[in-house]
CSV table of C-alpha atoms in Angstrom, one decimal:
chain,number,residue,atom,x,y,z
A,13,MET,CA,25.6,42.3,29.6
A,14,ASN,CA,22.4,41.3,27.7
A,15,GLN,CA,23.0,43.4,24.1
A,16,GLN,CA,26.4,41.3,24.5
A,17,PHE,CA,25.0,37.9,24.8
A,18,GLU,CA,22.4,38.6,21.7
A,19,GLN,CA,25.7,40.0,20.1
A,20,GLU,CA,27.0,36.7,20.6
A,21,LEU,CA,24.1,34.5,19.7
A,22,GLN,CA,23.2,36.6,16.4
A,23,ASP,CA,26.5,36.6,15.6
A,24,SER,CA,27.4,32.6,15.4
A,25,TRP,CA,24.0,32.6,13.8
A,26,GLN,CA,25.7,34.8,10.9
A,27,GLU,CA,28.6,32.7,10.4
A,28,ARG,CA,26.3,29.4,10.3
A,29,GLN,CA,24.1,31.0,7.3
A,30,GLU,CA,27.0,32.5,6.1
A,31,TYR,CA,29.0,29.3,5.4
A,32,ALA,CA,25.4,27.4,4.4
A,33,GLU,CA,24.9,29.9,1.4
A,34,MET,CA,28.5,29.0,0.2
A,35,MET,CA,28.2,25.6,0.5
A,36,LEU,CA,25.3,25.3,-1.7
A,37,PRO,CA,26.3,26.0,-4.8
A,38,LEU,CA,29.7,24.2,-4.3
A,39,ILE,CA,27.5,21.4,-3.7
A,40,GLY,CA,25.7,21.3,-7.0
A,41,LYS,CA,28.6,21.7,-8.4
A,42,LEU,CA,29.9,18.6,-7.9
A,43,TYR,CA,26.4,17.2,-8.1
A,44,ARG,CA,26.1,17.4,-11.5
A,45,ASN,CA,29.7,17.6,-12.8
A,46,HIS,CA,30.7,14.4,-10.9
A,47,SER,CA,28.0,13.2,-9.3
A,48,VAL,CA,28.6,13.4,-6.4
A,49,GLU,CA,26.6,14.1,-3.5
A,50,ILE,CA,27.2,16.0,-0.2
A,51,SER,CA,25.8,13.9,3.2
A,52,VAL,CA,25.9,15.2,7.0
A,53,TYR,CA,26.2,11.6,9.1
A,54,GLY,CA,23.5,10.1,6.5
A,55,ARG,CA,21.6,13.2,5.3
A,56,SER,CA,21.8,14.5,2.1
A,57,LEU,CA,22.1,17.9,1.0
A,58,LEU,CA,21.1,17.8,-2.4
A,59,GLY,CA,18.5,20.5,-3.0
A,60,ALA,CA,18.6,20.8,0.3
A,61,SER,CA,18.5,25.2,1.5
A,62,VAL,CA,20.2,27.1,3.8
A,63,ILE,CA,18.7,25.8,7.2
A,64,ASP,CA,19.0,21.9,6.2
A,65,ILE,CA,22.1,22.7,5.9
A,66,VAL,CA,22.7,23.7,9.5
A,67,LYS,CA,20.7,21.9,11.3
A,68,ALA,CA,21.9,18.9,9.8
A,69,HIS,CA,25.7,20.2,11.4
A,70,ARG,CA,23.6,20.2,14.4
A,71,LYS,CA,22.4,16.9,14.9
A,72,VAL,CA,26.5,15.6,14.6
A,73,ARG,CA,26.2,17.5,18.4
A,74,LEU,CA,24.1,13.9,18.9
A,75,HIS,CA,26.1,11.4,17.5
A,76,GLU,CA,29.3,12.2,18.6
A,77,GLY,CA,28.8,14.4,22.0
A,78,ILE,CA,29.9,17.6,20.6
A,79,LYS,CA,28.8,20.3,18.3
A,80,LEU,CA,30.8,20.2,14.7
A,81,ARG,CA,30.4,23.5,13.1
A,82,LEU,CA,30.4,25.0,9.8
A,83,ARG,CA,32.8,26.2,8.8
A,84,GLU,CA,35.1,23.1,10.1
A,85,SER,CA,33.2,21.0,7.1
A,86,TYR,CA,32.8,24.5,4.7
A,87,PRO,CA,37.0,23.3,3.4
A,88,ILE,CA,36.4,19.8,3.2
A,89,LEU,CA,33.4,20.6,0.3
A,90,GLU,CA,36.0,23.1,-1.1
A,91,ALA,CA,38.6,20.6,-1.3
A,92,LEU,CA,36.2,18.1,-3.1
A,93,THR,CA,35.0,20.8,-5.5
A,94,THR,CA,39.5,20.4,-6.4
A,95,MET,CA,39.2,17.1,-6.9
A,96,SER,CA,38.6,14.8,-9.8
A,97,LEU,CA,35.6,11.8,-8.3
A,98,ALA,CA,34.4,8.9,-9.5
A,99,PRO,CA,30.8,9.2,-8.7
A,100,THR,CA,30.0,8.6,-5.2
A,101,GLN,CA,28.6,9.7,-2.0
A,102,ILE,CA,30.7,11.3,0.5
A,103,ASP,CA,29.4,12.4,4.3
A,104,ILE,CA,31.7,15.5,4.8
A,105,GLY,CA,30.2,15.3,8.2
A,106,LYS,CA,32.4,12.5,8.6
A,107,LEU,CA,35.6,13.6,7.4
A,108,ALA,CA,35.4,16.9,8.9
A,109,PHE,CA,35.0,14.9,12.3
A,110,ASP,CA,37.1,12.7,12.2
A,111,PHE,CA,39.9,15.3,10.3
A,112,HIS,CA,39.2,17.4,13.2
A,113,TYR,CA,38.9,15.4,16.4
A,114,GLY,CA,39.5,11.6,15.5
A,115,SER,CA,41.6,9.7,13.8
A,116,ALA,CA,43.5,11.8,11.4
A,117,VAL,CA,47.7,12.3,12.2
A,118,ASP,CA,48.0,15.3,10.6
A,119,LYS,CA,45.5,17.9,11.1
A,120,THR,CA,47.3,20.3,9.1
A,121,ASP,CA,47.3,18.9,5.6
A,122,LEU,CA,43.9,18.4,4.5
A,123,THR,CA,44.1,17.7,0.8
A,124,ALA,CA,46.7,14.7,1.7
A,125,TYR,CA,44.0,13.4,4.5
A,126,LEU,CA,41.5,13.4,1.9
A,127,ARG,CA,43.0,12.1,-1.5
A,128,GLU,CA,44.0,8.8,1.5
A,129,THR,CA,40.7,8.5,2.9
A,130,LEU,CA,38.8,8.6,-0.8
A,131,ALA,CA,41.3,6.9,-2.6
A,132,SER,CA,39.3,4.5,-4.4
A,133,VAL,CA,37.0,7.3,-5.8
A,134,VAL,CA,39.8,10.0,-6.4
A,135,ASP,CA,41.3,10.4,-9.7
A,136,LYS,CA,39.5,7.6,-11.1
A,137,ASP,CA,37.5,7.6,-14.6
A,138,ASP,CA,34.4,5.2,-13.4
A,139,GLY,CA,33.6,4.4,-17.1
A,140,GLN,CA,30.0,3.6,-16.6
A,141,ALA,CA,28.0,4.8,-20.3
A,142,PRO,CA,24.9,6.5,-19.3
A,143,GLN,CA,21.3,4.0,-19.1
A,144,ASP,CA,18.2,5.1,-20.7
A,145,VAL,CA,15.1,4.0,-18.5
A,146,VAL,CA,11.3,4.1,-19.0
A,147,LEU,CA,8.3,4.3,-17.0
A,148,TYR,CA,5.4,2.4,-17.6
A,149,GLY,CA,2.4,3.5,-15.8
A,150,PHE,CA,2.2,7.1,-14.3
A,151,GLY,CA,1.2,7.4,-11.0
A,152,ARG,CA,2.5,8.7,-7.1
A,153,ILE,CA,5.7,5.9,-7.1
A,154,GLY,CA,6.3,7.2,-11.6
A,155,ARG,CA,6.4,10.5,-10.5
A,156,LEU,CA,7.9,10.5,-7.4
A,157,LEU,CA,11.1,8.0,-9.5
A,158,ALA,CA,10.9,11.2,-12.1
A,159,ARG,CA,11.4,13.7,-9.3
A,160,LEU,CA,13.9,11.7,-8.7
A,161,MET,CA,15.6,11.4,-12.0
A,162,ILE,CA,15.2,14.3,-13.1
A,163,GLU,CA,16.9,15.5,-9.6
A,164,ARG,CA,20.1,14.2,-10.5
A,165,GLN,CA,19.8,15.5,-14.1
A,166,GLY,CA,24.1,17.3,-15.2
A,167,LYS,CA,27.0,15.9,-17.4
A,168,ALA,CA,27.6,13.3,-15.0
A,169,ASN,CA,24.2,12.2,-14.0
A,170,LYS,CA,24.3,8.1,-15.5
A,171,LEU,CA,20.7,6.8,-15.2
A,172,ARG,CA,18.5,9.2,-18.2
A,173,LEU,CA,14.6,9.4,-18.1
A,174,ARG,CA,13.7,9.1,-21.2
A,175,ALA,CA,10.4,8.3,-21.5
A,176,VAL,CA,7.0,7.9,-19.7
A,177,VAL,CA,4.2,4.9,-20.7
A,178,VAL,CA,1.0,5.7,-20.3
A,179,ARG,CA,-3.3,4.7,-21.7
A,180,GLY,CA,-4.6,7.9,-23.2
A,181,GLY,CA,-3.5,10.2,-25.4
A,182,LYS,CA,-7.3,11.8,-25.5
A,183,ASP,CA,-7.0,16.0,-25.4
A,184,GLY,CA,-5.6,17.3,-23.0
A,185,ASP,CA,-4.0,14.2,-21.7
A,186,LEU,CA,0.0,16.0,-21.8
A,187,GLU,CA,-1.8,19.0,-19.5
A,188,LYS,CA,-2.2,16.7,-17.0
A,189,ARG,CA,0.4,14.5,-17.2
A,190,ALA,CA,2.1,17.7,-16.7
A,191,SER,CA,0.1,18.9,-13.5
A,192,LEU,CA,0.2,16.7,-11.5
A,193,LEU,CA,4.0,16.0,-11.8
A,194,ARG,CA,4.3,19.8,-10.9
A,195,ARG,CA,2.0,19.9,-8.1
A,196,ASP,CA,2.0,17.3,-6.1
A,197,SER,CA,-0.4,17.3,-2.5
A,198,VAL,CA,1.8,15.0,0.2
A,199,HIS,CA,5.6,15.9,-1.4
A,200,GLY,CA,4.8,19.4,-2.3
A,201,PRO,CA,5.4,21.5,-5.9
A,202,PHE,CA,7.9,20.0,-8.3
A,203,ASN,CA,11.4,22.0,-8.1
A,204,GLY,CA,12.3,23.4,-11.2
A,205,SER,CA,10.3,23.9,-14.6
A,206,ILE,CA,7.7,21.5,-15.6
A,207,THR,CA,6.6,22.5,-19.2
A,208,VAL,CA,4.5,20.9,-22.2
A,209,ASP,CA,6.3,20.3,-25.8
A,210,HIS,CA,2.7,19.6,-27.4
A,211,GLU,CA,4.7,18.7,-31.8
A,212,ARG,CA,6.8,15.8,-29.7
A,213,GLN,CA,4.2,15.0,-27.2
A,214,ALA,CA,5.8,15.3,-24.3
A,215,ILE,CA,7.2,17.2,-20.7
A,216,LYS,CA,10.4,18.8,-20.8
A,217,ALA,CA,11.2,18.6,-17.5
A,218,ASN,CA,14.4,21.2,-16.3
A,219,GLY,CA,15.6,20.9,-19.6
A,220,SER,CA,14.7,18.0,-20.9
A,221,TYR,CA,12.2,16.4,-22.8
A,222,ILE,CA,10.6,13.2,-20.8
A,223,GLN,CA,8.7,11.4,-24.2
A,224,VAL,CA,5.6,10.5,-23.1
A,225,ILE,CA,4.2,7.1,-25.2
A,226,TYR,CA,0.2,5.9,-25.5
A,227,ALA,CA,0.1,1.9,-25.4
A,228,ASN,CA,-2.4,-0.4,-24.3
A,229,SER,CA,0.5,-3.4,-23.5
A,230,PRO,CA,4.0,-3.6,-23.2
A,231,ASP,CA,5.2,-5.6,-26.1
A,232,GLU,CA,2.8,-2.7,-28.6
A,233,VAL,CA,5.8,-0.3,-27.5
A,234,ASP,CA,8.4,0.0,-30.3
A,235,TYR,CA,11.1,2.1,-27.8
A,236,THR,CA,13.6,2.7,-30.7
A,237,GLN,CA,11.8,5.1,-32.7
A,238,TYR,CA,12.3,7.1,-30.1
A,239,GLY,CA,16.1,6.8,-30.1
A,240,ILE,CA,15.7,4.6,-26.6
A,241,ASP,CA,17.5,1.9,-26.7
A,242,ASN,CA,18.5,-1.3,-23.3
A,243,ALA,CA,16.4,1.0,-21.4
A,244,ILE,CA,15.3,-0.5,-18.3
A,245,ILE,CA,11.2,-0.7,-17.9
A,246,VAL,CA,10.3,0.0,-14.0
A,247,ASP,CA,6.8,-1.2,-14.4
A,248,ASN,CA,4.3,1.4,-11.8
A,249,THR,CA,1.1,0.0,-12.7
A,250,GLY,CA,1.4,-3.1,-10.9
A,251,MET,CA,-1.3,-4.8,-13.5
A,252,TRP,CA,1.7,-7.7,-14.5
A,253,ARG,CA,3.8,-9.5,-11.4
A,254,ASP,CA,4.5,-13.4,-12.9
A,255,THR,CA,6.9,-13.3,-15.3
A,256,GLU,CA,4.7,-14.3,-17.9
A,257,GLY,CA,3.0,-10.6,-18.2
A,258,LEU,CA,6.5,-8.7,-16.9
A,259,GLY,CA,8.5,-11.1,-20.3
A,260,LEU,CA,6.2,-8.9,-21.9
A,261,HIS,CA,8.1,-5.9,-21.8
A,262,LEU,CA,10.9,-7.5,-23.5
A,263,LYS,CA,9.5,-8.2,-25.8
A,264,ALA,CA,9.2,-4.3,-27.2
A,265,LYS,CA,11.8,-2.6,-29.4
A,266,GLY,CA,14.8,-1.1,-27.4
A,267,ALA,CA,14.3,-2.5,-23.7
A,268,SER,CA,16.4,-5.0,-22.1
A,269,LYS,CA,14.9,-5.5,-18.4
A,270,ALA,CA,12.4,-4.6,-16.7
A,271,LEU,CA,12.0,-3.6,-12.3
A,272,LEU,CA,8.7,-4.2,-10.4
A,273,THR,CA,7.3,-1.3,-8.2
A,274,ALA,CA,5.5,-4.1,-6.4
A,275,PRO,CA,6.1,-8.0,-4.5
A,276,GLY,CA,6.2,-10.2,-7.7
A,277,LYS,CA,5.1,-14.1,-8.0
A,278,GLY,CA,6.9,-17.4,-8.5
A,279,GLU,CA,11.1,-17.2,-8.9
A,280,ILE,CA,11.0,-13.5,-8.9
A,281,LYS,CA,14.1,-12.0,-7.7
A,282,ASN,CA,11.9,-9.7,-4.2
A,283,VAL,CA,14.8,-7.5,-4.0
A,284,VAL,CA,15.2,-4.9,-0.8
A,285,TYR,CA,18.4,-3.5,-0.7
A,286,GLY,CA,21.1,-3.5,1.5
A,287,VAL,CA,20.0,-6.7,2.6
A,288,ASN,CA,19.8,-8.8,-0.9
A,289,ASN,CA,21.1,-6.8,-3.5
A,290,ASP,CA,24.0,-8.4,-4.0
A,291,ASP,CA,21.6,-11.7,-5.2
A,292,ILE,CA,21.1,-8.9,-8.2
A,293,LEU,CA,23.0,-11.1,-11.8
A,294,PRO,CA,24.2,-8.8,-14.6
A,295,SER,CA,21.9,-11.7,-16.7
A,296,ASP,CA,18.7,-10.7,-14.7
A,297,THR,CA,16.6,-9.8,-17.2
A,298,ILE,CA,13.4,-9.0,-15.0
A,299,LEU,CA,13.4,-7.5,-11.0
A,300,SER,CA,11.2,-6.4,-8.4
A,301,ALA,CA,11.7,-4.1,-5.6
A,302,ALA,CA,9.4,-5.8,-3.2
A,303,SER,CA,7.1,-3.0,-1.0
A,304,CYS,CA,7.2,-0.9,0.7
A,305,THR,CA,6.8,-2.6,4.3
A,306,THR,CA,8.9,-5.2,3.5
A,307,ASN,CA,11.3,-2.1,1.9
A,308,ALA,CA,11.3,-0.5,5.2
A,309,ILE,CA,11.1,-3.7,7.9
A,310,THR,CA,13.8,-6.2,6.5
A,311,PRO,CA,16.6,-3.4,6.9
A,312,VAL,CA,15.4,-3.5,10.6
A,313,LEU,CA,15.0,-7.1,11.5
A,314,LYS,CA,18.3,-8.5,9.6
A,315,ALA,CA,20.0,-6.0,12.0
A,316,LEU,CA,18.1,-6.9,14.8
A,317,ASP,CA,18.8,-10.7,13.2
A,318,GLU,CA,22.4,-10.1,13.5
A,319,GLU,CA,22.7,-8.7,17.0
A,320,TYR,CA,20.4,-10.3,18.6
A,321,GLY,CA,18.6,-13.1,17.1
A,322,ILE,CA,15.3,-12.9,16.6
A,323,GLU,CA,13.0,-16.4,17.4
A,324,SER,CA,9.5,-15.7,16.3
A,325,GLY,CA,7.4,-12.1,16.0
A,326,HIS,CA,4.8,-10.5,14.7
A,327,VAL,CA,4.1,-7.5,12.7
A,328,GLU,CA,1.5,-5.2,12.8
A,329,THR,CA,1.5,-2.4,10.0
A,330,VAL,CA,-0.7,1.2,10.3
A,331,HIS,CA,-0.6,1.7,6.9
A,332,SER,CA,-1.4,5.5,5.2
A,333,PHE,CA,-4.9,4.6,2.1
A,334,THR,CA,-4.0,4.0,-0.9
A,335,ASN,CA,-5.0,4.7,-4.6
A,336,ASP,CA,-6.8,0.7,-4.3
A,337,GLN,CA,-9.3,1.7,-1.5
A,338,ASN,CA,-12.2,3.6,-2.0
A,339,LEU,CA,-13.0,7.5,-1.3
A,340,ILE,CA,-16.1,6.9,0.1
A,341,ASP,CA,-17.8,2.7,0.6
A,342,ASN,CA,-18.7,1.7,-2.6
A,343,TYR,CA,-18.2,-1.8,-3.7
A,344,HIS,CA,-15.0,-3.3,-3.8
A,345,LYS,CA,-13.4,-7.4,-4.5
A,346,ALA,CA,-11.3,-7.4,-0.6
A,347,ASP,CA,-12.7,-7.5,2.2
A,348,ARG,CA,-13.5,-4.0,4.3
A,349,ARG,CA,-11.5,-1.8,1.4
A,350,GLY,CA,-15.0,-1.2,-0.3
A,351,ARG,CA,-15.5,1.4,3.4
A,352,SER,CA,-14.3,5.2,2.7
A,353,ALA,CA,-10.5,5.5,3.8
A,354,PRO,CA,-10.9,8.9,4.9
A,355,LEU,CA,-13.1,8.0,7.4
A,356,ASN,CA,-12.4,4.4,7.9
A,357,MET,CA,-8.9,3.1,9.8
A,358,VAL,CA,-9.3,-0.7,8.4
A,359,ILE,CA,-7.9,-3.8,9.5
A,360,THR,CA,-6.7,-5.8,6.1
A,361,GLU,CA,-4.5,-8.6,5.1
A,362,THR,CA,0.1,-8.2,4.8
A,363,GLY,CA,2.3,-10.7,3.2
A,364,ALA,CA,4.8,-8.7,4.2
A,365,ALA,CA,6.2,-10.5,7.4
A,366,LYS,CA,6.3,-13.5,5.4
A,367,ALA,CA,8.0,-11.3,1.8
A,368,VAL,CA,11.1,-11.3,4.6
A,369,ALA,CA,12.1,-14.6,4.3
A,370,LYS,CA,12.2,-13.3,0.8
A,371,ALA,CA,15.1,-10.5,0.8
A,372,TYR,CA,16.5,-12.5,4.4
A,373,PRO,CA,15.8,-16.2,4.7
A,374,LYS,CA,16.7,-16.2,7.4
A,375,LEU,CA,13.7,-15.4,9.1
A,376,ALA,CA,10.9,-17.7,7.3
A,377,GLY,CA,8.1,-18.8,8.9
A,378,LYS,CA,9.9,-17.0,12.2
A,379,LEU,CA,7.1,-14.1,11.3
A,380,THR,CA,3.2,-13.4,11.0
A,381,GLY,CA,1.4,-10.3,9.9
A,382,ASN,CA,-1.5,-7.9,9.5
A,383,ALA,CA,-2.5,-4.3,8.8
A,384,ILE,CA,-4.4,-1.2,9.2
A,385,ARG,CA,-4.8,1.3,6.7
A,386,VAL,CA,-5.9,4.9,8.5
A,387,PRO,CA,-7.1,8.3,7.1
A,388,THR,CA,-3.6,9.3,6.2
A,389,PRO,CA,-2.1,9.7,2.7
A,390,ASN,CA,1.0,9.3,3.1
A,391,VAL,CA,3.6,8.1,5.7
A,392,SER,CA,3.4,4.4,8.3
A,393,LEU,CA,4.2,2.6,10.9
A,394,ALA,CA,5.4,-0.8,10.9
A,395,ILE,CA,5.3,-2.2,14.5
A,396,LEU,CA,8.1,-5.3,15.5
A,397,ASN,CA,7.3,-7.8,18.7
A,398,LEU,CA,9.8,-9.6,18.4
A,399,ASN,CA,11.0,-13.2,20.3
A,400,LEU,CA,14.9,-12.3,20.6
A,401,ALA,CA,17.2,-15.2,21.9
A,402,LYS,CA,19.0,-12.8,24.5
A,403,GLY,CA,17.9,-10.5,26.7
A,404,THR,CA,18.9,-6.9,26.1
A,405,ASP,CA,17.6,-3.4,27.4
A,406,LYS,CA,15.6,0.1,25.6
A,407,LEU,CA,19.4,2.1,25.7
A,408,ALA,CA,21.9,-1.4,24.3
A,409,VAL,CA,19.2,-1.4,21.1
A,410,ASN,CA,18.5,2.3,20.9
A,411,GLU,CA,22.4,2.7,20.3
A,412,PHE,CA,22.8,-0.3,18.4
A,413,LEU,CA,20.3,0.9,15.9
A,414,ARG,CA,21.6,4.1,16.4
A,415,ASP,CA,24.8,3.6,14.9
A,416,THR,CA,23.5,1.1,12.2
A,417,ALA,CA,21.7,4.0,11.0
A,418,LEU,CA,25.0,5.7,11.2
A,419,PHE,CA,27.9,3.6,10.3
A,420,SER,CA,26.4,0.2,8.6
A,421,SER,CA,26.7,-0.8,5.5
A,422,LEU,CA,22.4,-0.5,5.9
A,423,GLN,CA,23.0,4.0,6.5
A,424,HIS,CA,21.0,4.5,3.6
A,425,GLN,CA,17.8,2.0,4.4
A,426,ILE,CA,17.5,3.1,8.6
A,427,ASP,CA,17.6,6.2,10.1
A,428,TYR,CA,17.0,6.9,13.6
A,429,THR,CA,15.2,9.4,15.3
A,430,ALA,CA,15.8,10.4,18.8
A,431,SER,CA,12.2,13.0,18.9
A,432,LYS,CA,9.7,12.3,21.5
A,433,GLU,CA,7.4,15.1,19.8
A,434,ILE,CA,8.1,13.6,15.8
A,435,VAL,CA,4.3,12.2,14.0
A,436,SER,CA,4.0,11.1,10.7
A,437,THR,CA,4.8,14.4,8.4
A,438,ASP,CA,8.0,15.1,10.0
A,439,LEU,CA,8.8,12.0,7.8
A,440,VAL,CA,7.1,12.9,4.4
A,441,GLY,CA,10.5,13.5,2.1
A,442,SER,CA,12.5,11.1,4.8
A,443,ARG,CA,14.9,9.4,1.5
A,444,ALA,CA,15.6,6.1,4.2
A,445,ALA,CA,13.6,3.5,3.5
A,446,SER,CA,12.3,3.2,7.2
A,447,VAL,CA,13.1,5.4,10.4
A,448,VAL,CA,13.4,3.7,13.5
A,449,ASP,CA,11.8,5.8,16.5
A,450,SER,CA,13.2,5.4,19.6
A,451,GLN,CA,11.3,7.5,22.0
A,452,ALA,CA,9.2,4.8,21.5
A,453,THR,CA,11.1,1.4,21.9
A,454,ILE,CA,10.1,-0.8,24.6
A,455,VAL,CA,12.0,-3.8,26.0
A,456,ALA,CA,11.5,-6.7,28.3
A,457,ASP,CA,14.7,-8.8,28.6
A,458,ASN,CA,14.4,-11.3,25.1
A,459,ARG,CA,11.3,-9.3,23.7
A,460,LEU,CA,10.9,-5.9,21.9
A,461,THR,CA,8.9,-3.8,20.7
A,462,LEU,CA,10.5,-1.3,18.3
A,463,TYR,CA,8.3,1.7,16.0
A,464,VAL,CA,10.0,1.8,12.6
A,465,TRP,CA,8.4,5.0,10.5
A,466,TYR,CA,8.8,5.1,6.6
A,467,ASP,CA,7.4,7.1,3.5
A,468,ASN,CA,6.2,3.9,2.0
A,469,GLU,CA,5.9,6.3,-1.4
A,470,PHE,CA,8.8,8.6,-1.9
A,471,GLY,CA,11.4,6.8,1.1
A,472,TYR,CA,10.5,3.3,-1.4
A,473,SER,CA,10.9,5.8,-4.6
A,474,CYS,CA,14.4,6.2,-3.5
A,475,GLN,CA,15.2,2.1,-2.7
A,476,VAL,CA,13.3,1.5,-5.7
A,477,MET,CA,16.0,4.2,-7.9
A,478,ARG,CA,19.5,2.0,-5.7
A,479,VAL,CA,17.8,-0.6,-7.9
A,480,VAL,CA,17.6,0.8,-10.9
A,481,ARG,CA,21.4,1.7,-10.1
A,482,ASP,CA,22.5,-1.8,-9.6
A,483,MET,CA,21.3,-3.0,-12.7
A,484,ALA,CA,22.6,-0.6,-14.7
A,485,GLY,CA,25.5,-1.9,-13.7
A,486,ILE,CA,26.3,1.5,-12.1
A,487,THR,CA,28.5,2.2,-8.7
A,488,PHE,CA,28.3,4.9,-5.1
A,489,PRO,CA,29.8,4.1,-2.4
A,490,THR,CA,29.0,5.9,0.2
A,491,LEU,CA,32.3,7.0,1.5
A,492,PRO,CA,34.2,7.5,4.2
A,493,ALA,CA,33.4,3.1,4.4
């Protein structure tokens, strides 16, 4: 009897692995040839392993109560490879579940079901020209943005990383830049090949050349001499945050728009994708992608406000240390930040609570905020203490946020976990702006305490890329709607 049980278990696991192995080349083909990104219940399979695909399917049971088999989703994926599709993100988990267990009337004609459900992108020519992108600065965020653009390379890719601009230029600089892109102590090794071309003064990543340009000021660069034109400049240095400073980018030949990866000052629009990206106009030439914390908390706050109403609240962020702090005690112009970052918890200020109102004005004046920097290199935690307009309970709040993470327009910004054992390192590499920790939720009538994790480097970089896409006028719908 035990032998029979073990054999059945082995056969079941082997079947899942075999289907996952068959899925991998199809996922890659759809992305490289059509810019179609595949996911399962919000979990992207771009760059996924066999085990990642199996785990993504197991996650479905947590939300639907029954499991989704890989043999049920594989035919969906296989059928998609035979169709002419415009760039989009397609959730094969939701499609498969709907086809087998949901509202689909005819459960025999899969092709007809897919053509009807995906009608907005089937046999459609997007007509969108590729967009040149330049990274001004190549630090923590700059290199992650580079990774995100390089992983999307292919003939259907619309965002093309053409150059990075840095200061320096000493002997060995190219090798140093390439090495930092190749290896990362937090995010692991680069998925591919990185080499240096000294003759072209470029980094070659997965077959594509990224020009390395040395400059001390944005307005002294002539991008056209490198064949770059009409480029979006993503400034990840944080050196210029107002219209005057960022306007220097627009004086460079070949540059058309500038995006700041930090909170913008003055009248600059601070965009939190998923919340106020509709405010992006074709005429906008300078924008800000706000801060990592603002991107993490604003989507969650917007969802809660629309459902329950937020009367007031306090946001406390437990934030990983950053490059702005000192490794050992030394002079720093800000209070407390001069003390050793790896050895201390450091109370400091954050403007994230006030910045929420720039993206979501309904909460203007309703929130206060503070921050504690802690000795971890990445992944932070926002604790939202909120007074709601109406009473509720833990189950209702968690169910609402789970459904928001799965089925709302904020599904790429908000993720959800029901794990009782999750800790910060488990969230490294999360593509969502934030992850709601449902097990930590506390509710007492109209008082809510919510714990929200966020990868303040990678998750934020994914948000930045969504803003870049909109600035370029590139549409990338998520289906099924």
